[in-house]
Amino acid sequence: MSSICNSTPARPNTVVRSSSVPGFNSRGAPLTIDFGGGTVEAMSVNGGSFKAADYNGFFITVPAAALRAGSNDVRIRYRHPWSTESSGLFRFTDPEDGRSYVYTDFEAYAANRAFPCFDQPDIKASYALGVEVPASWQVISATRETRVSDSGDTRRWTFARSARFSTYLFSLHTGEYQVWEDREARIPSRLFARHSIAAHVPVDDWFRWTRAGFGFFEDYFGIAYPFLKYDQVLVPEYASGAMENVAAVVFDENLVGRGQLTATARETIANTILHEMAHMWFGNLVTMQWWNGLWLNERVLPISWHSSPLPKPPSSGRLAQLLRLRENLGLSRRCARDHAPDRGGGGGRAQFLRQLRWYLLRQGCRDSQAAVLPARAEAFRSGVARICGNVPGATPGSRISWPRWRRQADATSMPGPREWLLAAGTNTVRATVQCTAGQLQSLTLLQALPRPVRSCASQRLKVALYREGDGSPYQVIDTVASGRQQRGFHTGQIACPDFVWPNHQDWAFARPRPQPRPISTSCNAISCSSTIR
């Protein structure tokens, strides 16, 4: 399938007027084209006029009689208002200087809110774009412009046809952006932001992190960067933190803010750059088959750059654990395939992947062979890399398959994947201790699930023991909580803790509920109840 779009997003009214030409092969069945919330003005099918009477505000339906076997062309003239929600094509006028900025957000199933298309991830297209805008505007999309023609107060931008990728990864950003170009970059790289925040953008650091990321991911995936250039655009009032549009990544400008950047803010920027860049391979080059695969598309990436040279979030300590758990509070289901998750709804699936990687590494430690640990880390990496390169020539038409990736990562022996990926419900694990004369006599874990759910997801986790006032644990116990079984650890050689944290370093998905509980006159201990997916 191919698509050609001609747009005039600079018009001062609230309506976007465009035309598109999707090309596709038909098998003689009726054709449904996704197009939400617009108006169809005219259509032609294979050169003949066609009345789009069957347009219900969501889909355009072309009857089989209007199509022919093999290749077909459908041309559509349409109108669509600017988006006022969290998806589609947005327009923003800066109240500080009156400059205008336009940008898109198409994940998931929202490209059809800008133009008619087959809006599903397993149908990929190449795109050719032409845009007419005021002469002072920039235009950014998946490819670089091949021609810019002046026409009085406006300019016509023509772009090269893109590689094949899903509609939700296409983008159009235009406006009076400030632009910086990285002169040191091997891959042509630019950064855009609105003028009123330009002074606050850490341009040199941004480009340095971007260059380092390219080096890391090309080595990690074993595939050169698959597109021709790399633009990054900071935009106002963006609905999410960032979006991995092919070669034209969008970031919420609040990532930068207007004050001096703290160390934590710099880490956040660097990790967001990394995350979106990794999608160029895992997500854009290869793509999930359907929207309910977004969990794997989004969540395999944060654990793939464990050896990256860029800053990483804190990895230990109670405060760091609590901070990393914030985004997952309120989630109550593990089920990955019953419903298409939103971008923030994959916490349990993310933890399953963390469990997978840790399981591989810990198996190597238990084998007590010095060569096993790096070999298993390599197995995890190669499982990701092979998905991107499993089709000859690393064609972008391949799909992300969880079973295949699990086989590639040599992780088929990991217990409980169906419990994590398909089962609903929230596990609760409780850690309690018994002490005598200041010595820990036993530590017990008990998993449970609310009725009527019958099975608990198995968890490999670390139980950390703390003394009051210490920022680091004095003892960490590595164990597995399996099913509903109660498991006791009889020690007698460890001092009684003041605080027990049953999910050290966040390897299981936990919501802590500390509950003080005195257990003897000589020692007070705290049992910690955690919610785990």
mmCIF file of N, CA and C in Angstrom, residues 162-270:
data_model
loop_
_atom_site.group_PDB
_atom_site.id
_atom_site.type_symbol
_atom_site.label_atom_id
_atom_site.label_comp_id
_atom_site.label_asym_id
_atom_site.label_seq_id
_atom_site.Cartn_x
_atom_site.Cartn_y
_atom_site.Cartn_z
ATOM 1 N N SER A 162 8.763 7.793 1.643
ATOM 2 C CA SER A 162 9.366 7.186 2.830
ATOM 3 C C SER A 162 9.541 5.683 2.667
ATOM 4 N N ALA A 163 10.182 5.070 3.649
ATOM 5 C CA ALA A 163 10.182 3.619 3.779
ATOM 6 C C ALA A 163 8.781 3.156 4.172
ATOM 7 N N ARG A 164 8.580 1.851 4.207
ATOM 8 C CA ARG A 164 7.281 1.302 4.594
ATOM 9 C C ARG A 164 7.197 1.194 6.117
ATOM 10 N N PHE A 165 6.126 1.734 6.689
ATOM 11 C CA PHE A 165 5.886 1.584 8.118
ATOM 12 C C PHE A 165 4.408 1.828 8.398
ATOM 13 N N SER A 166 3.985 1.552 9.612
ATOM 14 C CA SER A 166 2.580 1.638 9.993
ATOM 15 C C SER A 166 2.110 3.088 10.033
ATOM 16 N N THR A 167 0.794 3.276 9.834
ATOM 17 C CA THR A 167 0.249 4.630 9.774
ATOM 18 C C THR A 167 0.452 5.405 11.066
ATOM 19 N N TYR A 168 0.426 4.726 12.212
ATOM 20 C CA TYR A 168 0.529 5.460 13.476
ATOM 21 C C TYR A 168 1.924 6.050 13.681
ATOM 22 N N LEU A 169 2.887 5.654 12.855
ATOM 23 C CA LEU A 169 4.252 6.154 12.968
ATOM 24 C C LEU A 169 4.555 7.287 11.989
ATOM 25 N N PHE A 170 3.575 7.610 11.124
ATOM 26 C CA PHE A 170 3.730 8.743 10.217
ATOM 27 C C PHE A 170 3.506 10.032 11.001
ATOM 28 N N SER A 171 4.089 11.135 10.543
ATOM 29 C CA SER A 171 3.934 12.389 11.293
ATOM 30 C C SER A 171 4.054 13.589 10.361
ATOM 31 N N LEU A 172 3.492 14.691 10.817
ATOM 32 C CA LEU A 172 3.616 15.985 10.152
ATOM 33 C C LEU A 172 3.712 17.053 11.234
ATOM 34 N N HIS A 173 4.837 17.761 11.269
ATOM 35 C CA HIS A 173 5.046 18.836 12.239
ATOM 36 C C HIS A 173 5.476 20.069 11.459
ATOM 37 N N THR A 174 4.827 21.174 11.714
ATOM 38 C CA THR A 174 5.154 22.384 10.970
ATOM 39 C C THR A 174 4.866 23.618 11.813
ATOM 40 N N GLY A 175 5.568 24.686 11.533
ATOM 41 C CA GLY A 175 5.390 25.922 12.287
ATOM 42 C C GLY A 175 6.683 26.713 12.310
ATOM 43 N N GLU A 176 6.685 27.789 13.074
ATOM 44 C CA GLU A 176 7.862 28.668 13.144
ATOM 45 C C GLU A 176 8.856 28.166 14.191
ATOM 46 N N TYR A 177 9.274 26.920 14.032
ATOM 47 C CA TYR A 177 10.182 26.306 14.988
ATOM 48 C C TYR A 177 11.595 26.888 14.883
ATOM 49 N N GLN A 178 12.243 27.009 16.040
ATOM 50 C CA GLN A 178 13.686 27.213 16.084
ATOM 51 C C GLN A 178 14.337 25.874 15.754
ATOM 52 N N VAL A 179 15.376 25.876 14.926
ATOM 53 C CA VAL A 179 15.996 24.626 14.505
ATOM 54 C C VAL A 179 17.494 24.680 14.763
ATOM 55 N N TRP A 180 18.036 23.577 15.293
ATOM 56 C CA TRP A 180 19.469 23.384 15.469
ATOM 57 C C TRP A 180 19.880 22.123 14.710
ATOM 58 N N GLU A 181 21.033 22.132 14.106
ATOM 59 C CA GLU A 181 21.535 20.969 13.375
ATOM 60 C C GLU A 181 22.847 20.526 13.996
ATOM 61 N N ASP A 182 22.984 19.217 14.211
ATOM 62 C CA ASP A 182 24.194 18.664 14.820
ATOM 63 C C ASP A 182 25.254 18.475 13.736
ATOM 64 N N ARG A 183 26.273 19.320 13.755
ATOM 65 C CA ARG A 183 27.320 19.261 12.737
ATOM 66 C C ARG A 183 28.271 18.087 12.957
ATOM 67 N N GLU A 184 28.249 17.497 14.150
ATOM 68 C CA GLU A 184 29.157 16.387 14.441
ATOM 69 C C GLU A 184 28.514 15.029 14.194
ATOM 70 N N ALA A 185 27.247 14.999 13.860
ATOM 71 C CA ALA A 185 26.520 13.736 13.776
ATOM 72 C C ALA A 185 26.845 12.984 12.490
ATOM 73 N N ARG A 186 27.014 11.679 12.607
ATOM 74 C CA ARG A 186 27.174 10.811 11.441
ATOM 75 C C ARG A 186 25.855 10.650 10.710
ATOM 76 N N ILE A 187 24.752 10.584 11.464
ATOM 77 C CA ILE A 187 23.404 10.514 10.911
ATOM 78 C C ILE A 187 22.815 11.922 10.975
ATOM 79 N N PRO A 188 22.338 12.481 9.861
ATOM 80 C CA PRO A 188 21.802 13.852 9.893
ATOM 81 C C PRO A 188 20.776 14.027 11.007
ATOM 82 N N SER A 189 21.040 14.947 11.930
ATOM 83 C CA SER A 189 20.221 15.094 13.134
ATOM 84 C C SER A 189 19.903 16.565 13.362
ATOM 85 N N ARG A 190 18.634 16.829 13.667
ATOM 86 C CA ARG A 190 18.197 18.182 13.978
ATOM 87 C C ARG A 190 17.332 18.153 15.240
ATOM 88 N N LEU A 191 17.244 19.318 15.871
ATOM 89 C CA LEU A 191 16.401 19.502 17.051
ATOM 90 C C LEU A 191 15.568 20.758 16.835
ATOM 91 N N PHE A 192 14.260 20.679 17.158
ATOM 92 C CA PHE A 192 13.333 21.782 16.954
ATOM 93 C C PHE A 192 12.638 22.121 18.269
ATOM 94 N N ALA A 193 12.343 23.402 18.476
ATOM 95 C CA ALA A 193 11.557 23.853 19.632
ATOM 96 C C ALA A 193 10.944 25.196 19.295
ATOM 97 N N ARG A 194 9.888 25.574 20.000
ATOM 98 C CA ARG A 194 9.308 26.896 19.744
ATOM 99 C C ARG A 194 10.253 27.967 20.289
ATOM 100 N N HIS A 195 10.204 29.131 19.707
ATOM 101 C CA HIS A 195 11.169 30.190 19.999
ATOM 102 C C HIS A 195 11.141 30.611 21.467
ATOM 103 N N SER A 196 9.976 30.609 22.075
ATOM 104 C CA SER A 196 9.871 31.148 23.434
ATOM 105 C C SER A 196 10.512 30.255 24.494
ATOM 106 N N ILE A 197 10.880 29.011 24.154
ATOM 107 C CA ILE A 197 11.599 28.172 25.127
ATOM 108 C C ILE A 197 12.999 27.807 24.644
ATOM 109 N N ALA A 198 13.408 28.336 23.488
ATOM 110 C CA ALA A 198 14.678 27.926 22.879
ATOM 111 C C ALA A 198 15.861 28.123 23.815
ATOM 112 N N ALA A 199 15.849 29.191 24.597
ATOM 113 C CA ALA A 199 16.985 29.472 25.475
ATOM 114 C C ALA A 199 17.152 28.436 26.574
ATOM 115 N N HIS A 200 16.126 27.645 26.848
ATOM 116 C CA HIS A 200 16.171 26.666 27.938
ATOM 117 C C HIS A 200 16.511 25.256 27.462
ATOM 118 N N VAL A 201 16.642 25.058 26.168
ATOM 119 C CA VAL A 201 16.895 23.717 25.631
ATOM 120 C C VAL A 201 18.384 23.398 25.730
ATOM 121 N N PRO A 202 18.773 22.280 26.372
ATOM 122 C CA PRO A 202 20.190 21.897 26.483
ATOM 123 C C PRO A 202 20.675 21.260 25.185
ATOM 124 N N VAL A 203 20.877 22.069 24.166
ATOM 125 C CA VAL A 203 21.119 21.568 22.816
ATOM 126 C C VAL A 203 22.360 20.694 22.735
ATOM 127 N N ASP A 204 23.486 21.165 23.303
ATOM 128 C CA ASP A 204 24.735 20.396 23.204
ATOM 129 C C ASP A 204 24.600 19.037 23.875
ATOM 130 N N ASP A 205 24.013 19.016 25.073
ATOM 131 C CA ASP A 205 23.804 17.745 25.771
ATOM 132 C C ASP A 205 22.864 16.857 24.985
ATOM 133 N N TRP A 206 21.800 17.427 24.441
ATOM 134 C CA TRP A 206 20.807 16.649 23.694
ATOM 135 C C TRP A 206 21.467 15.932 22.520
ATOM 136 N N PHE A 207 22.279 16.665 21.771
ATOM 137 C CA PHE A 207 22.952 16.051 20.623
ATOM 138 C C PHE A 207 23.995 15.025 21.080
ATOM 139 N N ARG A 208 24.678 15.316 22.172
ATOM 140 C CA ARG A 208 25.678 14.363 22.666
ATOM 141 C C ARG A 208 25.013 13.060 23.082
ATOM 142 N N TRP A 209 23.893 13.133 23.785
ATOM 143 C CA TRP A 209 23.169 11.927 24.186
ATOM 144 C C TRP A 209 22.635 11.188 22.959
ATOM 145 N N THR A 210 22.188 11.937 21.961
ATOM 146 C CA THR A 210 21.664 11.312 20.748
ATOM 147 C C THR A 210 22.763 10.544 20.018
ATOM 148 N N ARG A 211 23.931 11.150 19.865
ATOM 149 C CA ARG A 211 25.041 10.467 19.188
ATOM 150 C C ARG A 211 25.453 9.208 19.931
ATOM 151 N N ALA A 212 25.532 9.292 21.245
ATOM 152 C CA ALA A 212 25.898 8.113 22.030
ATOM 153 C C ALA A 212 24.843 7.027 21.901
ATOM 154 N N GLY A 213 23.574 7.422 21.847
ATOM 155 C CA GLY A 213 22.502 6.444 21.699
ATOM 156 C C GLY A 213 22.574 5.697 20.387
ATOM 157 N N PHE A 214 22.883 6.397 19.302
ATOM 158 C CA PHE A 214 23.018 5.724 18.016
ATOM 159 C C PHE A 214 24.111 4.665 18.065
ATOM 160 N N GLY A 215 25.239 5.030 18.638
ATOM 161 C CA GLY A 215 26.326 4.063 18.730
ATOM 162 C C GLY A 215 25.944 2.838 19.526
ATOM 163 N N PHE A 216 25.236 3.058 20.628
ATOM 164 C CA PHE A 216 24.848 1.938 21.474
ATOM 165 C C PHE A 216 23.838 1.026 20.781
ATOM 166 N N PHE A 217 22.783 1.600 20.210
ATOM 167 C CA PHE A 217 21.707 0.777 19.662
ATOM 168 C C PHE A 217 22.100 0.087 18.360
ATOM 169 N N GLU A 218 22.916 0.705 17.553
ATOM 170 C CA GLU A 218 23.385 0.013 16.355
ATOM 171 C C GLU A 218 24.183 -1.226 16.739
ATOM 172 N N ASP A 219 24.958 -1.114 17.801
ATOM 173 C CA ASP A 219 25.702 -2.279 18.277
ATOM 174 C C ASP A 219 24.777 -3.292 18.936
ATOM 175 N N TYR A 220 23.805 -2.803 19.717
ATOM 176 C CA TYR A 220 22.916 -3.700 20.455
ATOM 177 C C TYR A 220 22.051 -4.527 19.512
ATOM 178 N N PHE A 221 21.454 -3.870 18.530
ATOM 179 C CA PHE A 221 20.573 -4.574 17.598
ATOM 180 C C PHE A 221 21.331 -5.237 16.456
ATOM 181 N N GLY A 222 22.577 -4.830 16.234
ATOM 182 C CA GLY A 222 23.340 -5.394 15.132
ATOM 183 C C GLY A 222 22.856 -4.944 13.772
ATOM 184 N N ILE A 223 22.150 -3.812 13.710
ATOM 185 C CA ILE A 223 21.587 -3.276 12.470
ATOM 186 C C ILE A 223 21.848 -1.776 12.452
ATOM 187 N N ALA A 224 22.343 -1.268 11.326
ATOM 188 C CA ALA A 224 22.541 0.172 11.194
ATOM 189 C C ALA A 224 21.207 0.899 11.321
ATOM 190 N N TYR A 225 21.252 2.139 11.750
ATOM 191 C CA TYR A 225 20.036 2.945 11.853
ATOM 192 C C TYR A 225 19.248 2.833 10.550
ATOM 193 N N PRO A 226 17.967 2.423 10.587
ATOM 194 C CA PRO A 226 17.269 2.029 9.365
ATOM 195 C C PRO A 226 16.638 3.157 8.556
ATOM 196 N N PHE A 227 16.771 4.409 8.998
ATOM 197 C CA PHE A 227 16.157 5.512 8.261
ATOM 198 C C PHE A 227 17.229 6.537 7.879
ATOM 199 N N LEU A 228 16.863 7.535 7.115
ATOM 200 C CA LEU A 228 17.867 8.394 6.479
ATOM 201 C C LEU A 228 18.271 9.602 7.316
ATOM 202 N N LYS A 229 17.463 9.988 8.266
ATOM 203 C CA LYS A 229 17.778 11.157 9.101
ATOM 204 C C LYS A 229 17.087 10.985 10.431
ATOM 205 N N TYR A 230 17.355 11.911 11.377
ATOM 206 C CA TYR A 230 16.751 11.799 12.707
ATOM 207 C C TYR A 230 16.475 13.201 13.237
ATOM 208 N N ASP A 231 15.180 13.545 13.297
ATOM 209 C CA ASP A 231 14.753 14.819 13.854
ATOM 210 C C ASP A 231 14.063 14.592 15.193
ATOM 211 N N GLN A 232 14.217 15.564 16.100
ATOM 212 C CA GLN A 232 13.548 15.531 17.395
ATOM 213 C C GLN A 232 12.883 16.885 17.616
ATOM 214 N N VAL A 233 11.604 16.850 18.010
ATOM 215 C CA VAL A 233 10.792 18.066 18.052
ATOM 216 C C VAL A 233 10.187 18.214 19.441
ATOM 217 N N LEU A 234 10.467 19.334 20.093
ATOM 218 C CA LEU A 234 9.843 19.670 21.373
ATOM 219 C C LEU A 234 8.588 20.486 21.097
ATOM 220 N N VAL A 235 7.443 20.026 21.621
ATOM 221 C CA VAL A 235 6.181 20.694 21.315
ATOM 222 C C VAL A 235 5.426 21.008 22.597
ATOM 223 N N PRO A 236 4.555 22.021 22.575
ATOM 224 C CA PRO A 236 3.771 22.389 23.758
ATOM 225 C C PRO A 236 2.481 21.579 23.853
ATOM 226 N N GLU A 237 1.998 21.421 25.067
ATOM 227 C CA GLU A 237 0.698 20.799 25.346
ATOM 228 C C GLU A 237 0.573 19.402 24.724
ATOM 229 N N TYR A 238 1.653 18.641 24.770
ATOM 230 C CA TYR A 238 1.615 17.303 24.203
ATOM 231 C C TYR A 238 0.947 16.358 25.188
ATOM 232 N N ALA A 239 0.193 15.379 24.666
ATOM 233 C CA ALA A 239 -0.633 14.536 25.531
ATOM 234 C C ALA A 239 0.168 13.495 26.285
ATOM 235 N N SER A 240 1.346 13.128 25.787
ATOM 236 C CA SER A 240 2.163 12.123 26.452
ATOM 237 C C SER A 240 3.596 12.623 26.515
ATOM 238 N N GLY A 241 4.474 11.842 27.096
ATOM 239 C CA GLY A 241 5.850 12.278 27.270
ATOM 240 C C GLY A 241 6.611 12.406 25.968
ATOM 241 N N ALA A 242 6.385 11.460 25.051
ATOM 242 C CA ALA A 242 7.090 11.479 23.770
ATOM 243 C C ALA A 242 6.440 10.458 22.851
ATOM 244 N N MET A 243 6.773 10.522 21.553
ATOM 245 C CA MET A 243 6.229 9.590 20.576
ATOM 246 C C MET A 243 7.269 9.325 19.505
ATOM 247 N N GLU A 244 7.467 8.037 19.196
ATOM 248 C CA GLU A 244 8.556 7.585 18.337
ATOM 249 C C GLU A 244 8.229 7.618 16.853
ATOM 250 N N ASN A 245 7.611 8.666 16.351
ATOM 251 C CA ASN A 245 7.361 8.763 14.910
ATOM 252 C C ASN A 245 8.643 8.462 14.138
ATOM 253 N N VAL A 246 8.509 7.777 13.022
ATOM 254 C CA VAL A 246 9.687 7.417 12.237
ATOM 255 C C VAL A 246 10.495 8.665 11.881
ATOM 256 N N ALA A 247 11.733 8.712 12.380
ATOM 257 C CA ALA A 247 12.708 9.758 12.043
ATOM 258 C C ALA A 247 12.267 11.166 12.417
ATOM 259 N N ALA A 248 11.189 11.301 13.201
ATOM 260 C CA ALA A 248 10.692 12.622 13.591
ATOM 261 C C ALA A 248 10.030 12.506 14.964
ATOM 262 N N VAL A 249 10.830 12.259 15.978
ATOM 263 C CA VAL A 249 10.330 11.998 17.331
ATOM 264 C C VAL A 249 9.822 13.296 17.959
ATOM 265 N N VAL A 250 8.685 13.195 18.654
ATOM 266 C CA VAL A 250 8.104 14.341 19.350
ATOM 267 C C VAL A 250 8.274 14.160 20.851
ATOM 268 N N PHE A 251 8.614 15.255 21.550
ATOM 269 C CA PHE A 251 8.764 15.268 22.997
ATOM 270 C C PHE A 251 7.897 16.376 23.588
ATOM 271 N N ASP A 252 7.335 16.097 24.740
ATOM 272 C CA ASP A 252 6.645 17.141 25.486
ATOM 273 C C ASP A 252 7.699 18.131 25.979
ATOM 274 N N GLU A 253 7.525 19.405 25.670
ATOM 275 C CA GLU A 253 8.540 20.384 26.051
ATOM 276 C C GLU A 253 8.659 20.562 27.564
ATOM 277 N N ASN A 254 7.685 20.078 28.332
ATOM 278 C CA ASN A 254 7.823 20.113 29.790
ATOM 279 C C ASN A 254 8.966 19.232 30.275
ATOM 280 N N LEU A 255 9.439 18.342 29.408
ATOM 281 C CA LEU A 255 10.622 17.558 29.728
ATOM 282 C C LEU A 255 11.818 18.460 30.017
ATOM 283 N N VAL A 256 11.842 19.620 29.372
ATOM 284 C CA VAL A 256 12.943 20.571 29.532
ATOM 285 C C VAL A 256 12.611 21.632 30.571
ATOM 286 N N GLY A 257 11.395 22.147 30.528
ATOM 287 C CA GLY A 257 11.014 23.191 31.469
ATOM 288 C C GLY A 257 11.705 24.511 31.163
ATOM 289 N N ARG A 258 11.681 25.409 32.140
ATOM 290 C CA ARG A 258 12.254 26.744 31.942
ATOM 291 C C ARG A 258 13.272 27.110 33.011
ATOM 292 N N GLY A 259 13.593 26.200 33.886
ATOM 293 C CA GLY A 259 14.574 26.488 34.923
ATOM 294 C C GLY A 259 15.864 25.726 34.688
ATOM 295 N N GLN A 260 16.764 25.824 35.638
ATOM 296 C CA GLN A 260 18.022 25.084 35.544
ATOM 297 C C GLN A 260 17.745 23.598 35.733
ATOM 298 N N LEU A 261 18.335 22.772 34.883
ATOM 299 C CA LEU A 261 18.077 21.332 34.930
ATOM 300 C C LEU A 261 18.807 20.691 36.103
ATOM 301 N N THR A 262 18.076 19.912 36.879
ATOM 302 C CA THR A 262 18.686 19.137 37.946
ATOM 303 C C THR A 262 19.294 17.853 37.375
ATOM 304 N N ALA A 263 20.058 17.141 38.196
ATOM 305 C CA ALA A 263 20.635 15.875 37.752
ATOM 306 C C ALA A 263 19.539 14.881 37.389
ATOM 307 N N THR A 264 18.461 14.870 38.159
ATOM 308 C CA THR A 264 17.352 13.961 37.871
ATOM 309 C C THR A 264 16.686 14.321 36.550
ATOM 310 N N ALA A 265 16.504 15.619 36.288
ATOM 311 C CA ALA A 265 15.895 16.044 35.025
ATOM 312 C C ALA A 265 16.759 15.658 33.835
ATOM 313 N N ARG A 266 18.073 15.780 33.989
ATOM 314 C CA ARG A 266 18.976 15.392 32.906
ATOM 315 C C ARG A 266 18.897 13.891 32.648
ATOM 316 N N GLU A 267 18.811 13.099 33.700
ATOM 317 C CA GLU A 267 18.651 11.655 33.533
ATOM 318 C C GLU A 267 17.348 11.336 32.812
ATOM 319 N N THR A 268 16.293 12.050 33.181
ATOM 320 C CA THR A 268 14.996 11.816 32.549
ATOM 321 C C THR A 268 15.051 12.132 31.059
ATOM 322 N N ILE A 269 15.675 13.249 30.702
ATOM 323 C CA ILE A 269 15.803 13.605 29.290
ATOM 324 C C ILE A 269 16.598 12.542 28.543
ATOM 325 N N ALA A 270 17.743 12.148 29.104
ATOM 326 C CA ALA A 270 18.594 11.167 28.437
ATOM 327 C C ALA A 270 17.871 9.848 28.244
#
